[in-house]
Coordinates of C-alpha atoms and ligand atoms in Angstrom, one line a residue:
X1 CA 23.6 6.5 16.2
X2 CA 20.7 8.6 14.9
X3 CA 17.5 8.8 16.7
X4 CA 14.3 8.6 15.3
X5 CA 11.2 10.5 17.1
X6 CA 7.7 11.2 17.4
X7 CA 6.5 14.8 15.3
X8 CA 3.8 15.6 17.6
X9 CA 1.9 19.3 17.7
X10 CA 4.9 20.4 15.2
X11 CA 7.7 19.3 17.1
X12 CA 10.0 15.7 17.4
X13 CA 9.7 14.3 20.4
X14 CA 11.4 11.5 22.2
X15 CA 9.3 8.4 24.2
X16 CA 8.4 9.3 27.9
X17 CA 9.3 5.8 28.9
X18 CA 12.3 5.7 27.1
X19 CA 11.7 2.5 25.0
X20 CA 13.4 2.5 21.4
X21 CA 13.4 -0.1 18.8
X22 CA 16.3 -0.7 15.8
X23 CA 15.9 0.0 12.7
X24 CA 18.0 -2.1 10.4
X25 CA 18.9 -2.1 7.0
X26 CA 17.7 -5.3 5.1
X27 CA 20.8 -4.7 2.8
X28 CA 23.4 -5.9 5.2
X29 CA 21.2 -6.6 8.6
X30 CA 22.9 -3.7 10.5
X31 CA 21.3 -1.3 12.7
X32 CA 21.7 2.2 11.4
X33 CA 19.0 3.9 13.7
X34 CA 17.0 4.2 16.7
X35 CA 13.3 4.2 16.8
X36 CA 11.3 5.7 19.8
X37 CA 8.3 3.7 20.4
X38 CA 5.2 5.6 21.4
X39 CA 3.4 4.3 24.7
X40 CA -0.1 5.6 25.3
X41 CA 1.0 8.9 26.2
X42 CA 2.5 10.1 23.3
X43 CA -0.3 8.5 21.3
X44 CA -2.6 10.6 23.2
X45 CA -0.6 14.0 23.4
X46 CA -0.8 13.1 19.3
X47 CA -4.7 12.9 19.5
X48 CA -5.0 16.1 21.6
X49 CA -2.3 17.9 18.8
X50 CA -4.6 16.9 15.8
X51 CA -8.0 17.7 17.7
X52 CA -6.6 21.7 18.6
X53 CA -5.5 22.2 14.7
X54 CA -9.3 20.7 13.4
X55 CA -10.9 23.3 15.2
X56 CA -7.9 26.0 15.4
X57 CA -6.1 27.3 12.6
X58 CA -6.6 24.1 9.7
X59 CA -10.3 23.9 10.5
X60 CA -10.3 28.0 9.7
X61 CA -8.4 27.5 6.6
X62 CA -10.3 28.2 2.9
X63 CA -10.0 25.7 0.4
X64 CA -7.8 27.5 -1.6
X65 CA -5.0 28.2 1.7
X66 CA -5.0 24.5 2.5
X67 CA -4.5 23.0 -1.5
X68 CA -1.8 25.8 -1.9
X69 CA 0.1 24.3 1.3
X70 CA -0.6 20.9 0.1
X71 CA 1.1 21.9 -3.4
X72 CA 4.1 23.3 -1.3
X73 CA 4.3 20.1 0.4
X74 CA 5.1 18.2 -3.1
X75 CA 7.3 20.7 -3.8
X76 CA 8.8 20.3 -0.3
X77 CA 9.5 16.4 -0.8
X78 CA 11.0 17.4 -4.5
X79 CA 13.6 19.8 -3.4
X80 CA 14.6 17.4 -1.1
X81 CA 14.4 14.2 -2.8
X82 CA 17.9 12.8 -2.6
X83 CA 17.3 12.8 1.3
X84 CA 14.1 10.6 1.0
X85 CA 15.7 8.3 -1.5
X86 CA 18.3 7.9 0.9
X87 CA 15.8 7.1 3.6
X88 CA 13.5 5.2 1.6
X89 CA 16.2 2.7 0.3
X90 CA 17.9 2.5 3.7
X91 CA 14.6 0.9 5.7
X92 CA 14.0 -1.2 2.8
X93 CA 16.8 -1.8 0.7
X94 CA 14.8 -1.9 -2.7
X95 CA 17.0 -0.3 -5.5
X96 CA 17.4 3.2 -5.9
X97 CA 16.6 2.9 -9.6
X98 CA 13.0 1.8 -8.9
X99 CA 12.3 4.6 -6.1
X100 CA 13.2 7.6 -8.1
X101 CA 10.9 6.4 -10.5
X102 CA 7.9 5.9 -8.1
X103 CA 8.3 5.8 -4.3
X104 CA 9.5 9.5 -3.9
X105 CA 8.0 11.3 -7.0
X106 CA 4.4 9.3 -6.7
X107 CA 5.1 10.7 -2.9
X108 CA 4.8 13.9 -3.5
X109 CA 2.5 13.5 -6.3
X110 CA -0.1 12.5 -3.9
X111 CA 0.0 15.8 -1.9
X112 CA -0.6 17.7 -5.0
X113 CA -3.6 15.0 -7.5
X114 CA -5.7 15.3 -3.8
X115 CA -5.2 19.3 -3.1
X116 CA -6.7 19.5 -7.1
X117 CA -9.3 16.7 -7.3
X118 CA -10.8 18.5 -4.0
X119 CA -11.2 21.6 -5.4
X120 CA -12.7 20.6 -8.1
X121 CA -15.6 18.3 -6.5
X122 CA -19.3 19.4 -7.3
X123 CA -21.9 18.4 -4.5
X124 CA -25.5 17.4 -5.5
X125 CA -28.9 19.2 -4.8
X126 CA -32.2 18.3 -5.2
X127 CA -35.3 20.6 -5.6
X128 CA -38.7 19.1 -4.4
X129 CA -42.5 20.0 -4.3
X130 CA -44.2 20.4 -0.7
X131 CA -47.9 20.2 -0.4
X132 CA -48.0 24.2 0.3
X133 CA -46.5 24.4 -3.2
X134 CA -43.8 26.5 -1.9
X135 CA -41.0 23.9 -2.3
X136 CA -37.9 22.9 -0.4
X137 CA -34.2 23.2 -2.1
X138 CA -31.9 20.2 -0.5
X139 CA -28.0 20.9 -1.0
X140 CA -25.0 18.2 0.4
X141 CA -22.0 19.9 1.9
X142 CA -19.2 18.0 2.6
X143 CA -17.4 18.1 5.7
X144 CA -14.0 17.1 7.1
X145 CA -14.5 13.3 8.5
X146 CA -12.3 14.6 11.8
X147 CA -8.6 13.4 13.6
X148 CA -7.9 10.5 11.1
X149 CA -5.5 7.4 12.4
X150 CA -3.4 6.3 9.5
X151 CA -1.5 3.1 9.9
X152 CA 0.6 2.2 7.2
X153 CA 2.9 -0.8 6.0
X154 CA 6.2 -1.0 5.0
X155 CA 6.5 -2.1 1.3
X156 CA 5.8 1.2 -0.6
X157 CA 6.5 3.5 2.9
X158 CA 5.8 7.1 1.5
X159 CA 3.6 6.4 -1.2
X160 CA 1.6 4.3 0.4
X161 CA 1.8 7.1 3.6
X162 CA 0.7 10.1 1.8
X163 CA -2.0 8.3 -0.6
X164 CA -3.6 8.2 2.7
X165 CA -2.0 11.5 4.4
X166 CA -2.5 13.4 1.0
X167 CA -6.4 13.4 0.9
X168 CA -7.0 13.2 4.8
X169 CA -5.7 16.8 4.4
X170 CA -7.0 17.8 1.2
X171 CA -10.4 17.2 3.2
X172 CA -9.8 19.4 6.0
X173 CA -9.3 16.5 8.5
X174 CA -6.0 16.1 10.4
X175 CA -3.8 12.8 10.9
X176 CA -2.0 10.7 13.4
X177 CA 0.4 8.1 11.5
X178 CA 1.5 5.1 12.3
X179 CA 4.2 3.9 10.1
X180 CA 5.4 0.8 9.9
X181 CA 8.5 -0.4 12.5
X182 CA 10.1 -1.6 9.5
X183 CA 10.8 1.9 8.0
X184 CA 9.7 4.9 10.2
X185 CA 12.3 7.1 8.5
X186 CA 10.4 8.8 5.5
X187 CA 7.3 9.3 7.5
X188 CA 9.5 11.3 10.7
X189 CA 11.3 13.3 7.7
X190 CA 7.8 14.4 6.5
X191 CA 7.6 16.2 9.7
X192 CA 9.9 19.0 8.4
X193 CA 8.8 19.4 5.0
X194 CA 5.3 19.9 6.5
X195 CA 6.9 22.8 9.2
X196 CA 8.6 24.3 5.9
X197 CA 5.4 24.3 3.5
X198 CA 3.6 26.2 6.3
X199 CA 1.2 23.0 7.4
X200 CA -0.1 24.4 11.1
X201 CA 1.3 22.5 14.0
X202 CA -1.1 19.5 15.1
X203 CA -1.9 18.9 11.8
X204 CA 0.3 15.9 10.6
X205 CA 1.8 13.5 13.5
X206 CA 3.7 11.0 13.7
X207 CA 4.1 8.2 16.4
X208 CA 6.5 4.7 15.7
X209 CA 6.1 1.6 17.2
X210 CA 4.4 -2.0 16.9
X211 CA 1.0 -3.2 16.6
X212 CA -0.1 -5.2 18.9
X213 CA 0.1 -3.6 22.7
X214 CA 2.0 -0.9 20.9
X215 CA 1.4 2.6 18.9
X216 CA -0.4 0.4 16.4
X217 CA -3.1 -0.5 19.4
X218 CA -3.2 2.3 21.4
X219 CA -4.3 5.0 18.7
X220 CA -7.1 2.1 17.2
X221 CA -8.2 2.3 21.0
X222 CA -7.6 6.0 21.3
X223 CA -12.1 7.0 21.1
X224 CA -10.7 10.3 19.9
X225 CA -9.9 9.2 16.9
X226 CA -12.6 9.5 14.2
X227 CA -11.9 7.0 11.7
X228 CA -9.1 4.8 10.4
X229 CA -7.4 4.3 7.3
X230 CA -5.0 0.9 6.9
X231 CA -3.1 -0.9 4.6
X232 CA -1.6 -4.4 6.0
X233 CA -2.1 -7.9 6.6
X234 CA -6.2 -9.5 6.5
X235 CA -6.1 -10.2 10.0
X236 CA -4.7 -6.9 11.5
X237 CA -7.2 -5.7 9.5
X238 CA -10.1 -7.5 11.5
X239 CA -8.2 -6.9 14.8
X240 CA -8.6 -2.9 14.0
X241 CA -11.8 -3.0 12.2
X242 CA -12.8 -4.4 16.1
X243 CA -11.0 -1.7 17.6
X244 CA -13.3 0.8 15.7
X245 CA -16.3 -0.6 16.0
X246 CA -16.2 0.2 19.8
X247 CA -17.2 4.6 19.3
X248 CA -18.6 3.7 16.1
X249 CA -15.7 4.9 13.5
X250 CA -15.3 4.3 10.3
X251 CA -12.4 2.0 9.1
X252 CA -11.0 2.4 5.3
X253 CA -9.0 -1.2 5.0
X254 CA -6.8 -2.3 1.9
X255 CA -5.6 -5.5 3.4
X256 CA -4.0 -9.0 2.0
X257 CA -4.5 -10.4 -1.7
X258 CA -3.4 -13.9 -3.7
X259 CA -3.7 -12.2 -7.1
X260 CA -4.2 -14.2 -10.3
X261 CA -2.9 -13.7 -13.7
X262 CA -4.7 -15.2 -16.5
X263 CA -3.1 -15.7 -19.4
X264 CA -4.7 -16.9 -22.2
X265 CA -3.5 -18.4 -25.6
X266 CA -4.5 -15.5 -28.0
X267 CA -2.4 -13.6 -25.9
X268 CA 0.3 -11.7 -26.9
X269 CA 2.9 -13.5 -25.2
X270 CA 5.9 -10.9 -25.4
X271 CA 3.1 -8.3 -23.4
X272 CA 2.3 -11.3 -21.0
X273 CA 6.1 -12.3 -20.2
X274 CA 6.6 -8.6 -19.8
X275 CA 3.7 -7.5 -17.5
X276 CA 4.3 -11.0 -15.3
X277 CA 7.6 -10.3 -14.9
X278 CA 6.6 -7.3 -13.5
X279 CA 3.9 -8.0 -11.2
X280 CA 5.8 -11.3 -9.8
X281 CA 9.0 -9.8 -9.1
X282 CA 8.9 -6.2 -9.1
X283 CA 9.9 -4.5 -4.9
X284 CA 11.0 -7.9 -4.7
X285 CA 7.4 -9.2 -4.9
X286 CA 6.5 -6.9 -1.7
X287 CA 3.3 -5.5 -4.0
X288 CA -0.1 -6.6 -2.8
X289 CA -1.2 -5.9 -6.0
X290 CA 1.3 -8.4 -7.2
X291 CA 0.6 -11.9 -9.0
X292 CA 1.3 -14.6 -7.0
X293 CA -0.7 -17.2 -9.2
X294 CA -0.8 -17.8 -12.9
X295 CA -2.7 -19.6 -14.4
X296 CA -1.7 -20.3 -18.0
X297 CA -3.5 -22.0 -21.1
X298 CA -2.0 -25.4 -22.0
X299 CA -1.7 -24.5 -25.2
X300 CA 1.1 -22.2 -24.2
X301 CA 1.7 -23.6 -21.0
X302 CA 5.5 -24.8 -21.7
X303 CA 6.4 -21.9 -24.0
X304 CA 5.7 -19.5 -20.8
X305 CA 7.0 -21.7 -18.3
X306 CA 10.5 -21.7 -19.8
X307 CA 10.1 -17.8 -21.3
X308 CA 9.0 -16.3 -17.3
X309 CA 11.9 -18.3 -16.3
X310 CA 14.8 -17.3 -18.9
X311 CA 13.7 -13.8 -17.5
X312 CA 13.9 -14.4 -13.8
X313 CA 17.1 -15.7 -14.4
X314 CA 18.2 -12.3 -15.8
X315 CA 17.1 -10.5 -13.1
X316 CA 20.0 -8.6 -11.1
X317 CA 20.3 -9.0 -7.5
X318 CA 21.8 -5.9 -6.2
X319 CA 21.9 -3.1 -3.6
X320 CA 20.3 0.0 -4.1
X321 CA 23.4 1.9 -5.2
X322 CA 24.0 -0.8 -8.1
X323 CA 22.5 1.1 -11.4
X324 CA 22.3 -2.3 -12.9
X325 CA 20.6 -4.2 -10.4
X326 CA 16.8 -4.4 -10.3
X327 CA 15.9 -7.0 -7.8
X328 CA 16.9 -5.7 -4.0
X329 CA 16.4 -7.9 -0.9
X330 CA 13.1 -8.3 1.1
X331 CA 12.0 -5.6 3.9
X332 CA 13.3 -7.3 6.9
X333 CA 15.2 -11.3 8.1
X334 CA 11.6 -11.6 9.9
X335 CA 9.7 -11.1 6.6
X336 CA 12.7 -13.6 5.0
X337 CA 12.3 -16.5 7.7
X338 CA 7.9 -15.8 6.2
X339 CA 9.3 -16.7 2.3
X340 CA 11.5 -19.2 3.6
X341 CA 9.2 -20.8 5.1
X342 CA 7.0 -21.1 1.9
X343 CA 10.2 -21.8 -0.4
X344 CA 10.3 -24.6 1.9
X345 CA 6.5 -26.0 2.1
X346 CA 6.4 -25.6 -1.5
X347 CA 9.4 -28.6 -1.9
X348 CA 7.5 -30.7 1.0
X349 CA 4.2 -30.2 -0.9
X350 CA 5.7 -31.4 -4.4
X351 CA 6.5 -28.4 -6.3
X352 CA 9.1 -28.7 -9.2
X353 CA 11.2 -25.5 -8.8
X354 CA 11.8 -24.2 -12.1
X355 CA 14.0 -21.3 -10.7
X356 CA 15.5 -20.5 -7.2
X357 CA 13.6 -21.9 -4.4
X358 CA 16.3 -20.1 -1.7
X359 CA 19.0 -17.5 -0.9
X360 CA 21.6 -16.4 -2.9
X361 CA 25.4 -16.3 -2.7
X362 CA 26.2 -12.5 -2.0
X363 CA 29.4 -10.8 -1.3
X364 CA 30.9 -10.9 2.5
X365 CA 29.4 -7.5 3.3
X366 CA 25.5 -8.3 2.1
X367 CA 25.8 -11.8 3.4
X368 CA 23.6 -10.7 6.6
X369 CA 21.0 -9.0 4.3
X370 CA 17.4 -10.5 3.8
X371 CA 18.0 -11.6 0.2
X372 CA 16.0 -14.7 -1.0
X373 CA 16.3 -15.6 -5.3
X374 CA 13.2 -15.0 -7.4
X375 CA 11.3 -17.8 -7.8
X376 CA 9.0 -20.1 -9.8
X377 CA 7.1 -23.0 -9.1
X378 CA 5.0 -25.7 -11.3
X379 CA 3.3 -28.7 -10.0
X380 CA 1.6 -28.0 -6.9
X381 CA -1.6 -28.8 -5.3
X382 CA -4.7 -25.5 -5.5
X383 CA -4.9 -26.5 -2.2
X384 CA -1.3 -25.9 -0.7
X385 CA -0.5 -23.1 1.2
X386 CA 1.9 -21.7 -1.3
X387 CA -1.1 -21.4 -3.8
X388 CA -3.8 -20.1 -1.2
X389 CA -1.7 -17.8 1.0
X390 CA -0.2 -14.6 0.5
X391 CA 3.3 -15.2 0.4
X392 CA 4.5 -11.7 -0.4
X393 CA 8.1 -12.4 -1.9
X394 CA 9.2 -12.8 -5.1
X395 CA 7.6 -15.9 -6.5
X396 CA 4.8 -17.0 -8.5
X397 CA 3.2 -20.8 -9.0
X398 CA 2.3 -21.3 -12.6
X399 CA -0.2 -23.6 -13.2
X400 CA -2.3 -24.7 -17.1
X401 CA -6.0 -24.3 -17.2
X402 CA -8.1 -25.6 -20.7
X403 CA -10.9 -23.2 -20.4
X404 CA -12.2 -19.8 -19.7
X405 CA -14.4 -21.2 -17.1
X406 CA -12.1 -22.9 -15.5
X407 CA -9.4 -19.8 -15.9
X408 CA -12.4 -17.6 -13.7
X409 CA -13.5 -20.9 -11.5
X410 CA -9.5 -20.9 -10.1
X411 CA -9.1 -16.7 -10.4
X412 CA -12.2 -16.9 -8.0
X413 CA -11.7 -19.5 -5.7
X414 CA -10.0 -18.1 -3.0
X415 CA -11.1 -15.4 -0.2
X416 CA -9.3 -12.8 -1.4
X417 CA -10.5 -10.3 -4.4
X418 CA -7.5 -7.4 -4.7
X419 CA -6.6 -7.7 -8.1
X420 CA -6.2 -9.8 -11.1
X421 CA -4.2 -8.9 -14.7
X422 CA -5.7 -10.5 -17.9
X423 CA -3.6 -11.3 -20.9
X424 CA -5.6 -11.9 -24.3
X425 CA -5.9 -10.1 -27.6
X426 CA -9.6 -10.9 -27.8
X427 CA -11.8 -8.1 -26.8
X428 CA -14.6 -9.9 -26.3
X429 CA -12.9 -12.5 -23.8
X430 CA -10.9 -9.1 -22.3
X431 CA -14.9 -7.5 -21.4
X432 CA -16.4 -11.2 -20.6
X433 CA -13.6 -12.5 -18.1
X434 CA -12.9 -8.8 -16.4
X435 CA -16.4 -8.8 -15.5
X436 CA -16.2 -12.0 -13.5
X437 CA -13.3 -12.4 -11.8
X438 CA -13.8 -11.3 -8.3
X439 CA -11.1 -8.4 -8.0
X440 CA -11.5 -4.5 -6.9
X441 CA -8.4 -4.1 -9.6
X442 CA -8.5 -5.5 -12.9
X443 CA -5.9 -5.1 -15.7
X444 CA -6.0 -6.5 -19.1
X445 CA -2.6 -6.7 -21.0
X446 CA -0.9 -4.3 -18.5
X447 CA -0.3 -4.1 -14.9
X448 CA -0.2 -1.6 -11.9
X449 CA -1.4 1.1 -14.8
X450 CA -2.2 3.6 -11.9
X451 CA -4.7 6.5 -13.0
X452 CA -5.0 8.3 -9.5
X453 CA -8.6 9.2 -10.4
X454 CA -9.7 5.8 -10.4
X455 CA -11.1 3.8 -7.7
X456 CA -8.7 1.6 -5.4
X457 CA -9.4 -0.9 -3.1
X458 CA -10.2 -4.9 -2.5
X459 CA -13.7 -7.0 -2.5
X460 CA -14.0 -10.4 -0.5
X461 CA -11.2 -10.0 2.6
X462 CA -9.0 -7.8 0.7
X463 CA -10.3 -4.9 2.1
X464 CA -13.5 -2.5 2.3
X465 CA -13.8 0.8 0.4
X466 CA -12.6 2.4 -2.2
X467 CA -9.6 5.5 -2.1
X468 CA -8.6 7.3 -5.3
X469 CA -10.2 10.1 -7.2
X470 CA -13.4 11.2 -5.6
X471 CA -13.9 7.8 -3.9
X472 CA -11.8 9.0 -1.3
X473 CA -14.1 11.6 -0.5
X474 CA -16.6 9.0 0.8
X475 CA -14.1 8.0 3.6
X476 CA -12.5 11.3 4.1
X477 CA -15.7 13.3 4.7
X478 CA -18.9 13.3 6.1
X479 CA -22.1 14.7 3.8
X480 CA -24.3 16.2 5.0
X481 CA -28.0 17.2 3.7
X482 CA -29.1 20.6 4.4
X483 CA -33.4 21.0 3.7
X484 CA -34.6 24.6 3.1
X485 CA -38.5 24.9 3.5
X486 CA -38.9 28.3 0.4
Ligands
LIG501 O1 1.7 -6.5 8.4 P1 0.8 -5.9 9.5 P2 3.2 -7.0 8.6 C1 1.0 -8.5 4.4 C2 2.1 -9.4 3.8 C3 3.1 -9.5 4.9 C4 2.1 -9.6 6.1 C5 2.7 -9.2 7.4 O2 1.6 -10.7 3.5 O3 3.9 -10.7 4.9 O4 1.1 -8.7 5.8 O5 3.4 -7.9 7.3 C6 0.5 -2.2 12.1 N1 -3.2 -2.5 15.7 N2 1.1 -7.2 4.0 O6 3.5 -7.7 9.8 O7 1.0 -6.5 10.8 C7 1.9 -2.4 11.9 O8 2.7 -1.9 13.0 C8 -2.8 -1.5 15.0 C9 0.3 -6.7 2.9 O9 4.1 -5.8 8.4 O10 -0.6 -5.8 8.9 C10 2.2 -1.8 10.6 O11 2.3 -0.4 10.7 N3 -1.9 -1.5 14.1 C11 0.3 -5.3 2.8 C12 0.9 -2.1 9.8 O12 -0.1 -2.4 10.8 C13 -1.2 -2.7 13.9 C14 1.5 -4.5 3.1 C15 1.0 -3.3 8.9 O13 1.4 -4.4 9.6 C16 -1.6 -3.9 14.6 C17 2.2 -5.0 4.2 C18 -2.6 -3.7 15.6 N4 -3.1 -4.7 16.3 C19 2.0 -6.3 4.6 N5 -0.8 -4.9 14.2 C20 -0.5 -4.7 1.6 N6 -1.7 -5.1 1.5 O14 0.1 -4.0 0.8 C21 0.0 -4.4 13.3 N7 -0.2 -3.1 13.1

């Protein structure tokens, strides 16, 4: 069976203790790989790795040497892009279909939309008088931020991996990854595209394993890591913000959302039906930008209600090899026995299920997979579970609201603030309700419309800072001031 290792100081490397994990595919719920897991030791041999190439050969590099690696990285992950689709849709089973449009070529893209934004960064200055009338010139220089711990999840692996990875090392720093347990695979195979572009041994590393009293803990706790970048659940991301604070280092979280759509009844509904499809169902609802609440006008409460679910009902479960299907099963059975679980509370808390509500029939040789039916819900309580947690699977509860204060009142009432998608025609109501609902993210009549320049991140518990553009700069770098006395 094939083994999947550490890449530490340029090089894969089994686990000292000899601990390994499966890695199964959510397709059938077989185990088609070995995972090492990292104890402390490798973690640390991974920290020492990244130190040496900061101040060896990538700390020496000039701008220009380390953007024109970065680009050969992209390239690296193009020319061999069958092999990460492969990977990619083996750890997580989503259709192929979906990740050659956006998991493996937004991938690389990330390697190359960092190596160019850098470059083309200005930094500020500031003249001032001094008594003596001579004058002082202040300039900011921007430096690498240091060994960066990136600990990523498991819906999006690559992309989410090198949105992180790509401008770590567009800055100068160098990385320790984490990937998710779930799907190690594309992260380990990075390892040899980053050998091949040229990227200086130390640089990029990779460790697999868990969270808790795993890989996951040990590098938070590792004090020679300077700062942490994390996508994931709300509470992991308060168990590592804690792990930080101890050294002082700075944490860069994207964590849990309960996004609302709003759709209003000057919307135009063919838009609405198309963009909530999307962001309910799409990655079999494994976004966290996703909409897992809509709130409707009455007005056009019905027509929706039946139009959203004469869609779901088209959608075609599928494996990733099926051209025609567009709805794969979720990441893991763990992850499935999570929806379940809500499927469930959502009956006991009086939901009417207007589509699936469990698993679906599938053919002898899927039937151990982790596929659950896309699913809608009316009728329930703002104060169940299924309405105030993030559920992440594909479902959505659909509930009528008679006014744009009470559409922003419900948009706003939970803890979370990731995202939100607005559906009117009015431009006046698009400006007014986009500046009120609490949301890092907001869309009007489209969704997951991804300008990489653009800040990216959650408000309330979905997260602190912003990544993207030049906003990645402020986690990636330190400024510093530099005062000359003329
Ligand atoms: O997340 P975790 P899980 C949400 C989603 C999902 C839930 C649980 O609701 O159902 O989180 O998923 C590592 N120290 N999202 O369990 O635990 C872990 O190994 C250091 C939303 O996968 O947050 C993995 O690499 N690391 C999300 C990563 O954290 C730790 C995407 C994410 O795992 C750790 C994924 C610890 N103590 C899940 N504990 C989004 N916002 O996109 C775990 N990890």
């Amino acid at each position: 069976m094939k083994e999947i290792k550490h890449y530490i100081n340029g090089e894969y490397v089994g686990s000292a203790s000899g601990k390994q994990f499966d890695n199964v595919n959510p397709v059938n719920g077989q185990t088609f790989a070995r995972v090492h897991e990292a104890g402390r030791e490798e973690v640390d041999a991974a920290v020492k790795a990244a130190r040496a190439a900061l101040n060896g050969p990538w700390g020496k590099m000039t701008l220009d040497e380390r953007t024109r690696i970065l680009h050969k990285v992209a390239d690296g992950i193009n020319d061999r892009f069958d092999e990460f689709l492969e990977a990619e849709c083996l750890d997580t089973g989503k259709p192929k279909k979906m990740a050659s449009h956006i998991d493996i070529p937004r991938g690389a893209a990330n390697f190359k939309v960092f190596a160019d934004m850098i470059k083309n960064v200005p930094a500020e200055s500031f003249e001032m008088a001094t008594p003596d009338g001579s004058g002082a010139l202040n300039y900011a220089v921007r430096r690498p931020k240091g060994v960066i711990g990136v600990i990523s999840p498991w819906n999006l692996p690559l992309l989410l991996m090198t949105w992180k990875v790509g401008p770590a090392l567009a800055c100068g720093n160098t990385v320790v990854v984490k990937p998710s347990e779930e799907t190690p695979t594309t992260t380990a195979l990075l390892g040899e595209v980053m050998k091949d572009a040229g990227v200086p041994d130390g640089v990029y590393n990779v460790v697999h394993g868990f969270g808790g009293d795993s890989a996951g803990q040990f590098l938070t706790e590792h004090q020679d890591v300077d700062g942490f970048t994390f996508t994931g659940e709300t509470t992991t991301g308060e168990t590592i913000m804690k792990s930080a604070a101890r050294g002082i280092r700075d944490i860069s979280l994207e964590l849990g959302g309960k996004n609302a759509g709003l759709v209003f009844a000057d919307c135009d509904m063919d838009k609405a039906i198309e963009g909530t499809m999307r962001s309910a169902f799409v990655n079999c609802g494994q976004v966290c930008l996703g909409t897992e609440r809509v709130y409707v006008e009455r007005s056009i409460f019905d027509e929706f209600v039946s139009r959203l679910k004469a869609e779901a009902e088209k959608l075609r479960i599928g494996p990733p090899d099926d051209d025609a299907a567009n709805f794969g099963p979720l990441v893991s059975l763990k992850h499935r026995e999570k929806v379940l679980s809500y499927y469930q509370k959502a009956v006991e808390d009086g939901a009417t299920v207007v589509t699936g509500g469990g698993v679906p029939d599938m053919p002898e040789q899927y039937a151990g997979g982790a596929w659950v039916q896309p699913t809608i819900w009316t009728g329930l309580s703002e104060d169940s579970p299924v309405v105030t947690d993030e559920i992440f699977g594909p479902c959505c509860h659909i509930q009528p609201f008679d006014s744009e204060e009470e559409a922003i009142e419900l948009a706003n009432r939970l803890p979370y603030g990731l995202a939100s998608a607005i559906w009117t025609e009015n431009v006046s109501r698009a400006h007014r309700v986009a500046g009120q609902v609490e949301a890092g993210i907001i869309w009007v009549n489209s969704w997951f419309l991804r300008d990489l320049r653009t800040p990216f991140g959650g408000s309330k518990q979905s997260g602190i800072g912003r990544e993207g553009g030049v906003h990645s700069l402020e986690f990636y770098t330190e400024m510093k001031n530099v005062c000359i006395k003329l």
